[in-house]
Short mmCIF file of C-alpha atoms in Angstrom, two decimals:
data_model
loop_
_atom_site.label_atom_id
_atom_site.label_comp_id
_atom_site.label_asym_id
_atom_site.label_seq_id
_atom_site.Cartn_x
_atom_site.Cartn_y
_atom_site.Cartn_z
CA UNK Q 185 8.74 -16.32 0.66
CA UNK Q 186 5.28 -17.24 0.89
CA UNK Q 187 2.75 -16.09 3.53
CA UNK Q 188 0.84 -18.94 4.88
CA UNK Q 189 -1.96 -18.40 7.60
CA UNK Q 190 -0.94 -16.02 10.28
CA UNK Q 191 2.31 -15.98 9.34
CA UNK Q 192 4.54 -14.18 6.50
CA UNK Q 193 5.80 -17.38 3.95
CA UNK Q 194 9.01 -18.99 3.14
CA UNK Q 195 12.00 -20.73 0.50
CA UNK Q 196 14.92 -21.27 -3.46
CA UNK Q 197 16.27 -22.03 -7.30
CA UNK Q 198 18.89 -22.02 -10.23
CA UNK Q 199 22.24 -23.00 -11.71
CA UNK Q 200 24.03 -25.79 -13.57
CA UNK Q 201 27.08 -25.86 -16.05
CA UNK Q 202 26.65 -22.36 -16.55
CA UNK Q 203 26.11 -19.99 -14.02
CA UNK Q 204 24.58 -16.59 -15.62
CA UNK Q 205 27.05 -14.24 -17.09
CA UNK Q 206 25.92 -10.67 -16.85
CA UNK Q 207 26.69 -7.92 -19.54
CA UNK Q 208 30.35 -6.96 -19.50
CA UNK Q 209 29.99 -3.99 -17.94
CA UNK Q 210 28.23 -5.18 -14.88
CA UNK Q 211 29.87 -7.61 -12.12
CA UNK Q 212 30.15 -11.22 -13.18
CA UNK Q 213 28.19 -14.41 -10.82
CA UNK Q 214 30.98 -16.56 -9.94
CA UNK Q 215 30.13 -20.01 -11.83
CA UNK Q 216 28.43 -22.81 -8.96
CA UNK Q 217 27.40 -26.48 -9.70
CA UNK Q 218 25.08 -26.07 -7.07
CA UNK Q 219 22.73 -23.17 -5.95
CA UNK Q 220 23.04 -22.49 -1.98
CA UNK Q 221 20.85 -20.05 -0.98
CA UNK Q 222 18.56 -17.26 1.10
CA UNK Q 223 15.94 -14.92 0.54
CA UNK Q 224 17.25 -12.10 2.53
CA UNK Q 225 14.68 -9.48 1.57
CA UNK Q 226 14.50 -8.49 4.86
CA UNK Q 227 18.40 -7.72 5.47
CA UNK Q 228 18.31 -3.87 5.00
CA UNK Q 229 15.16 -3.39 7.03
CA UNK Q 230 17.05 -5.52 9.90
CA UNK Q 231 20.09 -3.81 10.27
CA UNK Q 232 18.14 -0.45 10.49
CA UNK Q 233 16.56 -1.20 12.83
CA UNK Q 234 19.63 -2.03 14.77
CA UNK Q 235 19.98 -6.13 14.30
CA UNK Q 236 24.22 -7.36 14.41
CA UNK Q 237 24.89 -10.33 12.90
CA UNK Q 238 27.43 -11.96 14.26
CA UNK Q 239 30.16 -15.25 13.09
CA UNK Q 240 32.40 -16.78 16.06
CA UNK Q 241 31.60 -13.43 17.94
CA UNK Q 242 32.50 -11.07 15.70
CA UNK Q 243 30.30 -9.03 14.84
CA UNK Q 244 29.75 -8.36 10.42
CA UNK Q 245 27.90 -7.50 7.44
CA UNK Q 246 25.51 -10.40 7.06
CA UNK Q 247 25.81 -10.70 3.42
CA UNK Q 248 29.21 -11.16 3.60
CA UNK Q 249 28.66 -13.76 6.67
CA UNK Q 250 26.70 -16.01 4.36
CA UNK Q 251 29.32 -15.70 1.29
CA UNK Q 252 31.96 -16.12 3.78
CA UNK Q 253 29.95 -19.96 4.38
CA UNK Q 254 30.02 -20.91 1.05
CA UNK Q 255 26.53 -19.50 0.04
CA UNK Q 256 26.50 -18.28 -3.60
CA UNK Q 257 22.86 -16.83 -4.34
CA UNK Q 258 20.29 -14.85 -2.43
CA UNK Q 259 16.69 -13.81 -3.37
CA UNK Q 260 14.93 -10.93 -2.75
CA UNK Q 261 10.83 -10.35 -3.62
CA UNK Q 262 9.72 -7.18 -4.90
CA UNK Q 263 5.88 -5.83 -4.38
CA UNK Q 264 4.23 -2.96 -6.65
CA UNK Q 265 3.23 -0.60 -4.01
CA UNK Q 266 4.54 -1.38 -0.57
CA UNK Q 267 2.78 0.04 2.44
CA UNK Q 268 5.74 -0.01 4.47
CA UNK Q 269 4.05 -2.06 7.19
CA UNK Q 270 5.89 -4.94 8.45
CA UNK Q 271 7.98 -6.96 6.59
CA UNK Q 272 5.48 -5.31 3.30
CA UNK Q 273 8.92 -3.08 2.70
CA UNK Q 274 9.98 -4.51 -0.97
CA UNK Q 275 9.64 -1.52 -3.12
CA UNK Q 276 12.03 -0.97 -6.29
CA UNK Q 277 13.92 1.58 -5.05
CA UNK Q 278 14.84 -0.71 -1.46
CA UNK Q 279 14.87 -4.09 -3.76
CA UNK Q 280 17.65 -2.12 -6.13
CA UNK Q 281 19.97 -0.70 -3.54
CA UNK Q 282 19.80 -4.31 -1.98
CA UNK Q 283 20.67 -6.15 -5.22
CA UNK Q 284 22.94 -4.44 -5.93
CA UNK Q 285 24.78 -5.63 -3.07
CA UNK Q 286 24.23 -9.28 -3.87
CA UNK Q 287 25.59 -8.70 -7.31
CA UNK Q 288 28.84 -7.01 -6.05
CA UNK Q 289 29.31 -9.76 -4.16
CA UNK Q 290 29.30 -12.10 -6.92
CA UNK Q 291 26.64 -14.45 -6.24
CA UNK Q 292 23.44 -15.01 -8.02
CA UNK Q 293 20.41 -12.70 -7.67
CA UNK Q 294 16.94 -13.92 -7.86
CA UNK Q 295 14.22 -11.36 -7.77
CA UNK Q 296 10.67 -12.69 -7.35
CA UNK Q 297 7.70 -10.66 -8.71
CA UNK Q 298 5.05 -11.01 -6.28
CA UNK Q 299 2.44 -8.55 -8.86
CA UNK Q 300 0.81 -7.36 -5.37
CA UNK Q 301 1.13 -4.80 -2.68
CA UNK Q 302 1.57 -7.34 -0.10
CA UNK Q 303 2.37 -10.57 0.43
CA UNK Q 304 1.47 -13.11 -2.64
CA UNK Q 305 1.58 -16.83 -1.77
CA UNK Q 306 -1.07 -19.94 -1.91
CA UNK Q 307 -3.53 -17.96 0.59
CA UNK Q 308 -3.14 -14.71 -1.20
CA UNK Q 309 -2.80 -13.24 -4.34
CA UNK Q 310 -4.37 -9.61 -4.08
CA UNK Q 311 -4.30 -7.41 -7.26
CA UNK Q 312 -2.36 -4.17 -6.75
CA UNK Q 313 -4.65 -1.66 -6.28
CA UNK Q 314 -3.80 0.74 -9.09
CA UNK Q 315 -4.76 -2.42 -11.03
CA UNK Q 316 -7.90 -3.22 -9.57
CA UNK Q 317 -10.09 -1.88 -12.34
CA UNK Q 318 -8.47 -2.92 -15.32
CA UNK Q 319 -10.03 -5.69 -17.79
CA UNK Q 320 -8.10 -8.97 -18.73
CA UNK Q 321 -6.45 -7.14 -21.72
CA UNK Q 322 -5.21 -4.39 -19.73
CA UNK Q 323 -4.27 -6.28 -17.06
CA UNK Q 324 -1.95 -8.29 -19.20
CA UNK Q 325 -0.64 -5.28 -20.43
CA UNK Q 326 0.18 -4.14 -17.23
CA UNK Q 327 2.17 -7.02 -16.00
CA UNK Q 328 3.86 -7.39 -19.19
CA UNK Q 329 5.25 -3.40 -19.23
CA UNK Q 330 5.74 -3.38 -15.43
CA UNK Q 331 8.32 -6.48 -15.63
CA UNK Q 332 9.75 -4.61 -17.84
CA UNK Q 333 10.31 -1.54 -16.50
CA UNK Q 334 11.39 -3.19 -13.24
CA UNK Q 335 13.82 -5.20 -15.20
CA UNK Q 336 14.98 -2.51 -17.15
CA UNK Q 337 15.75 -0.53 -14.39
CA UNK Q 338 17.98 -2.79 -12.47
CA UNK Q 339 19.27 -4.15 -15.71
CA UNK Q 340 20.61 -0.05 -16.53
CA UNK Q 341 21.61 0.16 -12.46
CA UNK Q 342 24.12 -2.93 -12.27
CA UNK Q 343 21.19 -5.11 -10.46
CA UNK Q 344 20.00 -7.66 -13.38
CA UNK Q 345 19.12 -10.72 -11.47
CA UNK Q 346 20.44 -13.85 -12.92
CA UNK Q 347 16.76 -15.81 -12.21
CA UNK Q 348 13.06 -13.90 -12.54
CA UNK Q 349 9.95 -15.72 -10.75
CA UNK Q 350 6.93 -14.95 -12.70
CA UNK Q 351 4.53 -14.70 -9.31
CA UNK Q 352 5.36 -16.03 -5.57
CA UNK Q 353 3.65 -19.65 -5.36
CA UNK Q 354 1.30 -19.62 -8.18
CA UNK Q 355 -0.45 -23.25 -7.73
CA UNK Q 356 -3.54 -21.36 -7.36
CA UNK Q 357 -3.05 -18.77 -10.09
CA UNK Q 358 -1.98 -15.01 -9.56
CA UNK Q 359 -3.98 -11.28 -9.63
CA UNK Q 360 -7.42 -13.01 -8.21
CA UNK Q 361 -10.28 -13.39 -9.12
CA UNK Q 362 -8.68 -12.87 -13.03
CA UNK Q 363 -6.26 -15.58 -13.54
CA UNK Q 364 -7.19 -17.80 -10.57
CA UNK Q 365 -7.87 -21.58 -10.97
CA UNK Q 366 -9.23 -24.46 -8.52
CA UNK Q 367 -6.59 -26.76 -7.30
CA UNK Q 368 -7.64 -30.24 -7.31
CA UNK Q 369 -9.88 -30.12 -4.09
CA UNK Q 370 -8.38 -33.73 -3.15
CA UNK Q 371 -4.84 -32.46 -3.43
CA UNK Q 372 -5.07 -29.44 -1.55
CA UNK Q 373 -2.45 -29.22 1.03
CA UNK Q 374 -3.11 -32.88 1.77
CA UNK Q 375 -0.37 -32.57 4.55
CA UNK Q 376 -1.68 -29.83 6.68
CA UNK Q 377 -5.74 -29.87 7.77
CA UNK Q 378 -5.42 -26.40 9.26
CA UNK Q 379 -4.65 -24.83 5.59
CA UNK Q 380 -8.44 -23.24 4.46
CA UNK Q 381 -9.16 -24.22 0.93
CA UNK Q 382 -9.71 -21.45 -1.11
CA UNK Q 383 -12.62 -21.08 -3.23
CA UNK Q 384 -12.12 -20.08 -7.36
CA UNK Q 385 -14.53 -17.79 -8.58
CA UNK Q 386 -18.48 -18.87 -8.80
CA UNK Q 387 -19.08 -19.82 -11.82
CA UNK Q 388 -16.07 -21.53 -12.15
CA UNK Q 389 -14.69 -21.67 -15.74
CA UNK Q 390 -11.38 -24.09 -15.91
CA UNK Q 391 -10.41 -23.41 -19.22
CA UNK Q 392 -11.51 -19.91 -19.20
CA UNK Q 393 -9.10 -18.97 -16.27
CA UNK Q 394 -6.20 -21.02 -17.28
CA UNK Q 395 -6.24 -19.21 -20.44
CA UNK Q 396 -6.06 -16.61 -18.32
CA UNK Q 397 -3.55 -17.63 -15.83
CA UNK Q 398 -1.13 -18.85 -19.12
CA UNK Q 399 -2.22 -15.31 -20.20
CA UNK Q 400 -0.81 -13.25 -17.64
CA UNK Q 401 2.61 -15.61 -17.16
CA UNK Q 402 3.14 -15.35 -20.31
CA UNK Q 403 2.67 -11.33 -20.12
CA UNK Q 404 5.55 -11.78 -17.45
CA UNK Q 405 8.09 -13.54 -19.37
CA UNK Q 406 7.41 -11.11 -22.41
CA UNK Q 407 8.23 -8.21 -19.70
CA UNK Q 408 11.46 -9.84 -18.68
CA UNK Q 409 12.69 -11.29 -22.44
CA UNK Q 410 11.74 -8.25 -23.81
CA UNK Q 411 14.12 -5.83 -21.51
CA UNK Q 412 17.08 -8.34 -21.41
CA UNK Q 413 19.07 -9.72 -24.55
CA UNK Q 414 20.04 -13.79 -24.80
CA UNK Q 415 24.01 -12.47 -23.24
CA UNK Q 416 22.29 -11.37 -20.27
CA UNK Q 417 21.37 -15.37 -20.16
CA UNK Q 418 18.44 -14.36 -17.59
CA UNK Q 419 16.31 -17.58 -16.45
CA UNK Q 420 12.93 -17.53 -15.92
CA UNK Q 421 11.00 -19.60 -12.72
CA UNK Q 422 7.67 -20.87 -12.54
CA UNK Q 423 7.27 -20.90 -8.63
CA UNK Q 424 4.26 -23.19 -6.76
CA UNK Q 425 4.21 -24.86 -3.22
CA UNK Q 426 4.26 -28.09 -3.63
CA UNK Q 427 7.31 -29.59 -2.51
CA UNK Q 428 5.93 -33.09 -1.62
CA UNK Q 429 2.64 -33.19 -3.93
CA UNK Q 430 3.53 -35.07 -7.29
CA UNK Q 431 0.00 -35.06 -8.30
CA UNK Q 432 -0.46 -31.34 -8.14
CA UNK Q 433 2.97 -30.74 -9.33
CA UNK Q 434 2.22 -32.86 -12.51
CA UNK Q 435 -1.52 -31.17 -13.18
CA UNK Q 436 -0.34 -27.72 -12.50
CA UNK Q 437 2.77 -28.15 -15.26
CA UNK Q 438 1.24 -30.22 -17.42
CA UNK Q 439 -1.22 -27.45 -17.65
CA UNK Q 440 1.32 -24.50 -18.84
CA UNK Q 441 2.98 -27.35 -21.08
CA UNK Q 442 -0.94 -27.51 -22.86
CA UNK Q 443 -0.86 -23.90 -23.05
CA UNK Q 444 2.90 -23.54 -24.67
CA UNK Q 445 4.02 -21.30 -21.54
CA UNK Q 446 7.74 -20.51 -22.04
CA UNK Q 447 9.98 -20.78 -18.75
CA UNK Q 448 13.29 -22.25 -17.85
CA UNK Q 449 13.45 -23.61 -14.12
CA UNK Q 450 10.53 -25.21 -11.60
CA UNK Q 451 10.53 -23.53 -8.42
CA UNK Q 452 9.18 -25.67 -5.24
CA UNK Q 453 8.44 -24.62 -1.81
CA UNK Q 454 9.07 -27.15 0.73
CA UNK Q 455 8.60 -26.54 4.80
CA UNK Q 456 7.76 -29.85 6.05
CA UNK Q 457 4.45 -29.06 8.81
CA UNK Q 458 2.93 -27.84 5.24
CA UNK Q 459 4.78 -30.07 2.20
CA UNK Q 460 5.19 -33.36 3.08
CA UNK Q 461 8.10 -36.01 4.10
CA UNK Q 462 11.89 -35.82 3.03
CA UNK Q 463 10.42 -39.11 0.67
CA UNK Q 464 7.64 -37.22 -0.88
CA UNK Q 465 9.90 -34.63 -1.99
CA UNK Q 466 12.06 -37.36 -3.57
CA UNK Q 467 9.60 -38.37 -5.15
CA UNK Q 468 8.47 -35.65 -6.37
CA UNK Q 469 12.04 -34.40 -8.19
CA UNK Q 470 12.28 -37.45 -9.81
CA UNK Q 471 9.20 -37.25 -11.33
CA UNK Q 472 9.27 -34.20 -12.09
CA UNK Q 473 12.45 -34.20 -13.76
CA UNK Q 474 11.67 -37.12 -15.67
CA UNK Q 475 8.58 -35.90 -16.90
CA UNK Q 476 9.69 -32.40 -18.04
CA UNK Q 477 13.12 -32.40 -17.97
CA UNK Q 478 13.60 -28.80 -16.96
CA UNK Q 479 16.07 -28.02 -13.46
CA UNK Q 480 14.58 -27.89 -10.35
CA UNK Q 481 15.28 -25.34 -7.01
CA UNK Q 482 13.54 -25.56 -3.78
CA UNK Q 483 13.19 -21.91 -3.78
CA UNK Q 484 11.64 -21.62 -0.08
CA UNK Q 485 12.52 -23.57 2.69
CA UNK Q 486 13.31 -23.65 6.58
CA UNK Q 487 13.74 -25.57 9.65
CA UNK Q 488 13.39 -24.23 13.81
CA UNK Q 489 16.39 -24.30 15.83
CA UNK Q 490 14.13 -23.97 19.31
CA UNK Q 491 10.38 -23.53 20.67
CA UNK Q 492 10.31 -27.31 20.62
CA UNK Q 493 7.27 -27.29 22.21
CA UNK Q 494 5.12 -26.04 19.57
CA UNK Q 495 7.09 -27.05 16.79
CA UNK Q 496 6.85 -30.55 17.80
CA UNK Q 497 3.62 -31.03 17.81
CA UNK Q 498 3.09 -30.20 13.94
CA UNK Q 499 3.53 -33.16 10.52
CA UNK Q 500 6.42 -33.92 9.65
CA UNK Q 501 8.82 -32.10 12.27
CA UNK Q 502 11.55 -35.56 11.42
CA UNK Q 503 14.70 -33.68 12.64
CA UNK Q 504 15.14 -32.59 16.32
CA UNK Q 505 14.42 -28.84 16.94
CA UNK Q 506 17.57 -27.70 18.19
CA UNK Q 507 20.58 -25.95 16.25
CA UNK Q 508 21.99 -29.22 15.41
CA UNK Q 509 18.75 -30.57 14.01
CA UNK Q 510 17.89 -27.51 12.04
CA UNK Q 511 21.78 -28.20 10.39
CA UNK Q 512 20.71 -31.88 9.64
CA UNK Q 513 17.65 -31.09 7.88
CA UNK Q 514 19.05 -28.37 5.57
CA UNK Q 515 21.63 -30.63 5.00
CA UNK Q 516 19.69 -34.14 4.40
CA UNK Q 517 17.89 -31.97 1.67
CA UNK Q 518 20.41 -30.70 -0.22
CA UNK Q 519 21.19 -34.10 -0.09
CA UNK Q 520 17.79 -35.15 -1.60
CA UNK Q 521 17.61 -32.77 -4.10
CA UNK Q 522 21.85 -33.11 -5.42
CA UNK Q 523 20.61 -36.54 -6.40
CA UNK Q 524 17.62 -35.55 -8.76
CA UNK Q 525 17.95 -37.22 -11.76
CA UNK Q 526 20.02 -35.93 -14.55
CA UNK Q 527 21.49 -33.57 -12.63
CA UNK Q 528 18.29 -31.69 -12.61
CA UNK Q 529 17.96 -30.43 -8.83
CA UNK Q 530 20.62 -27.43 -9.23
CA UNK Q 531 19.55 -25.40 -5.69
CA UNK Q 532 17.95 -24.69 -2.49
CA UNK Q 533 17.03 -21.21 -1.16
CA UNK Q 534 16.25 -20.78 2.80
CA UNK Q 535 13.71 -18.25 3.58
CA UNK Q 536 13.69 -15.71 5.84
CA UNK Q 537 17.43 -16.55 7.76
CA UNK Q 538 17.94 -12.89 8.92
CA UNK Q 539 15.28 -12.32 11.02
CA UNK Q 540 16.79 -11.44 13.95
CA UNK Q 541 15.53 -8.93 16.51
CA UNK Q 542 17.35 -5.45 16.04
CA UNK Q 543 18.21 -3.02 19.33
CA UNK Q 544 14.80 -2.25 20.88
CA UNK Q 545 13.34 -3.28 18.31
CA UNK Q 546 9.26 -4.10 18.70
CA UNK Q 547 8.46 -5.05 15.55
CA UNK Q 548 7.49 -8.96 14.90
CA UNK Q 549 10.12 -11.15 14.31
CA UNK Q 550 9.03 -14.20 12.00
CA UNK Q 551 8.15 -17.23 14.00
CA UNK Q 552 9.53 -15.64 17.08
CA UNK Q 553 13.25 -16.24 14.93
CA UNK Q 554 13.02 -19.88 15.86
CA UNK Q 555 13.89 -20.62 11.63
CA UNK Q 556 16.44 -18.06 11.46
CA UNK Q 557 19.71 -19.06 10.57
CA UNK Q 558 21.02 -16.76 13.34
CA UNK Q 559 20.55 -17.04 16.97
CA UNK Q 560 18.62 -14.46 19.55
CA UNK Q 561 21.96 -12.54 19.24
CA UNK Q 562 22.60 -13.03 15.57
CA UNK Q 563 25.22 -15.62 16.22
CA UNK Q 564 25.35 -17.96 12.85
CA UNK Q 565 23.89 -21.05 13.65
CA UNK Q 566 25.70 -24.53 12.50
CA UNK Q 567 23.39 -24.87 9.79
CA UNK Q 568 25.15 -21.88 7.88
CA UNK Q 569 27.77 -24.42 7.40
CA UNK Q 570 26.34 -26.59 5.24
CA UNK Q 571 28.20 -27.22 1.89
CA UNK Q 572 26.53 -26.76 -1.54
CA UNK Q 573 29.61 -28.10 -3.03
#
């Protein structure tokens, strides 16, 4: 996900006529025409703390709930140096035991680098600090050997994801104040006043920090191409948060396209209080894939089920906030994004579904559960059922 202000963040991605087909001697993603799926980094840390998930009353393994409902990938973040604190759990050694789960099941894995201790997202993006002191060269360095190493390790483990996000919505840039850059101050989050605009660093250089930004993605694909051969058929996302925003969309990409940035899918957030109307994001696909012609996943989204009362009051809140609206929604935009032109919307990725409360639990729950796709009890909710087919 991403963490927007006072809360943690949210969202999705990949797939088309051929599903990633890992190394022979790992497990095999079943092929899917369509991408349905969660971010469930979250799902080890709730079940030990006591959380049941639960589907007609019967209690289960959530994973296999979801797979069960048709869902065929899941995403999972991974931080450099987790505190521990919170939901800041996403270490390598959790993140591997985890995917490896996903990939026994058979669906598709999506790890997203979030190249921070914490929480990396439009509001955010904090340089880990055993990085904190290193110039531009090194820092490159860094990011390009510590992809690596990541992906080498779950590569040798039986955990190669099938799709690698190079940074956690990246409009803004990634590792500030390095490879930071100024969003066009009459685009910013043009759908939500209460978002602060961030301010680039004074003196402000554009071309000198997207060099740098293009510098340090490109660092991250080297990391991943460089520990995976082309059988391992690993894509690579470039993830911002602009589900609704053509404009931004088209200045942000149209900036890596200057700078010759290799990547294979565009990654979108889209809640709608922060993104925009069901139309903008129309828009936006279509655009976007006739512009660049590169598949599309809405790689963070989510809906409430209840609290009505606050949730009505934000932008956009179209669908009613009950379980049945929550269903619609996730289902009207699957819609929206099936029809992208030339086939190029291929997923969408809810964030955050599992966060139900575990057994005495007292740690936060995110947004009070009210976007899980579980109920107070962990009872599925109806959205779980809707197809991807």
């Amino acid at each position: 996900m991403a963490r927007h202000p006072l809360n943690y963040t949210v969202l999705f991605i990949w797939a088309i006529a051929a599903v990633p087909v890992i190394s022979s001697a790992q497990p095999t993603s079943q092929p899917a025409s369509f991408l349905l799926g969660a971010d469930i980094s979250t799902l080890t840390q709730v079940e030990q703390r006591g959380g049941i998930f639960q589907d007609n009353g019967k209690p289960g393994d959530g994973l296999v709930i979801f797979t069960q409902h048709g869902w065929n990938c899941f995403r999972l973040r991974i931080f450099v140096n987790p505190d521990g604190r919170g939901g800041v759990i996403n270490s390598l050694e959790y993140t591997r035991a985890l995917a490896k789960r996903i990939k026994a099941s058979g669906a598709v894995l999506i790890l997203d680098f979030h190249y921070s201790d914490t929480w990396a997202d439009p509001q955010h993006q904090v340089k880990p600090a055993a990085w904190s002191n290193l110039d531009f060269d090194a820092l490159t360095g860094q990011v390009e050997k510590y992809t690596a190493d990541v992906m080498s390790d779950l590569k040798r483990t039986g955990a190669l994801p099938d799709i690698v996000q190079v940074g956690n919505e990246i409009t803004g840039g990634t590792l500030w104040p390095d490879a930071q850059v100024a969003v066009p101050e009459s685009k910013i989050k043009v759908f939500d006043d209460t978002v602060t605009k961030i301010t680039p660093p004074q003196p402000y250089d554009d071309v000198k920090q997207w060099d740098h930004l293009a510098g340090i993605i490109k660092a991250g694909v080297a990391g991943v191409r460089s520990a995976t051969e082309p059988s391992d058929h690993v894509r690579v996302m470039i993830h911002i948060d602009c589900g609704g925003d053509w404009p931004v969309t088209r200045w942000y990409f149209d900036h890596l396209q200057e700078h010759h940035v290799d990547f294979d899918l565009i990654g979108q957030s889209y809640y709608p209080n922060w993104h925009g109307t069901l139309e903008n994001v129309r828009d936006n696909l279509r655009q976007t894939a006739d512009r660049y012609k590169k598949d599309i996943v809405i790689v963070e989204t989510a809906y409430p089920w209840k609290n009505a009362a606050s949730w009505s009051k934000r932008k956009n809140m179209a669908w009613p906030i009950s379980p049945a609206g929550q269903q619609q929604f996730l289902s009207d935009l699957v819609k929206v994004v099936k029809e992208t032109p030339g086939g190029h919307g291929i997923g969408v990725i809810y964030w955050h579904p599992e966060s139900i409360p575990g057994k005495g639990a007292n740690g936060r729950v995110w947004n009070a559960g009210a976007t899980a796709l579980f109920d107070d009890q962990g009872n599925a909710l109806p959205a779980m059922d809707v197809s991807g087919r």
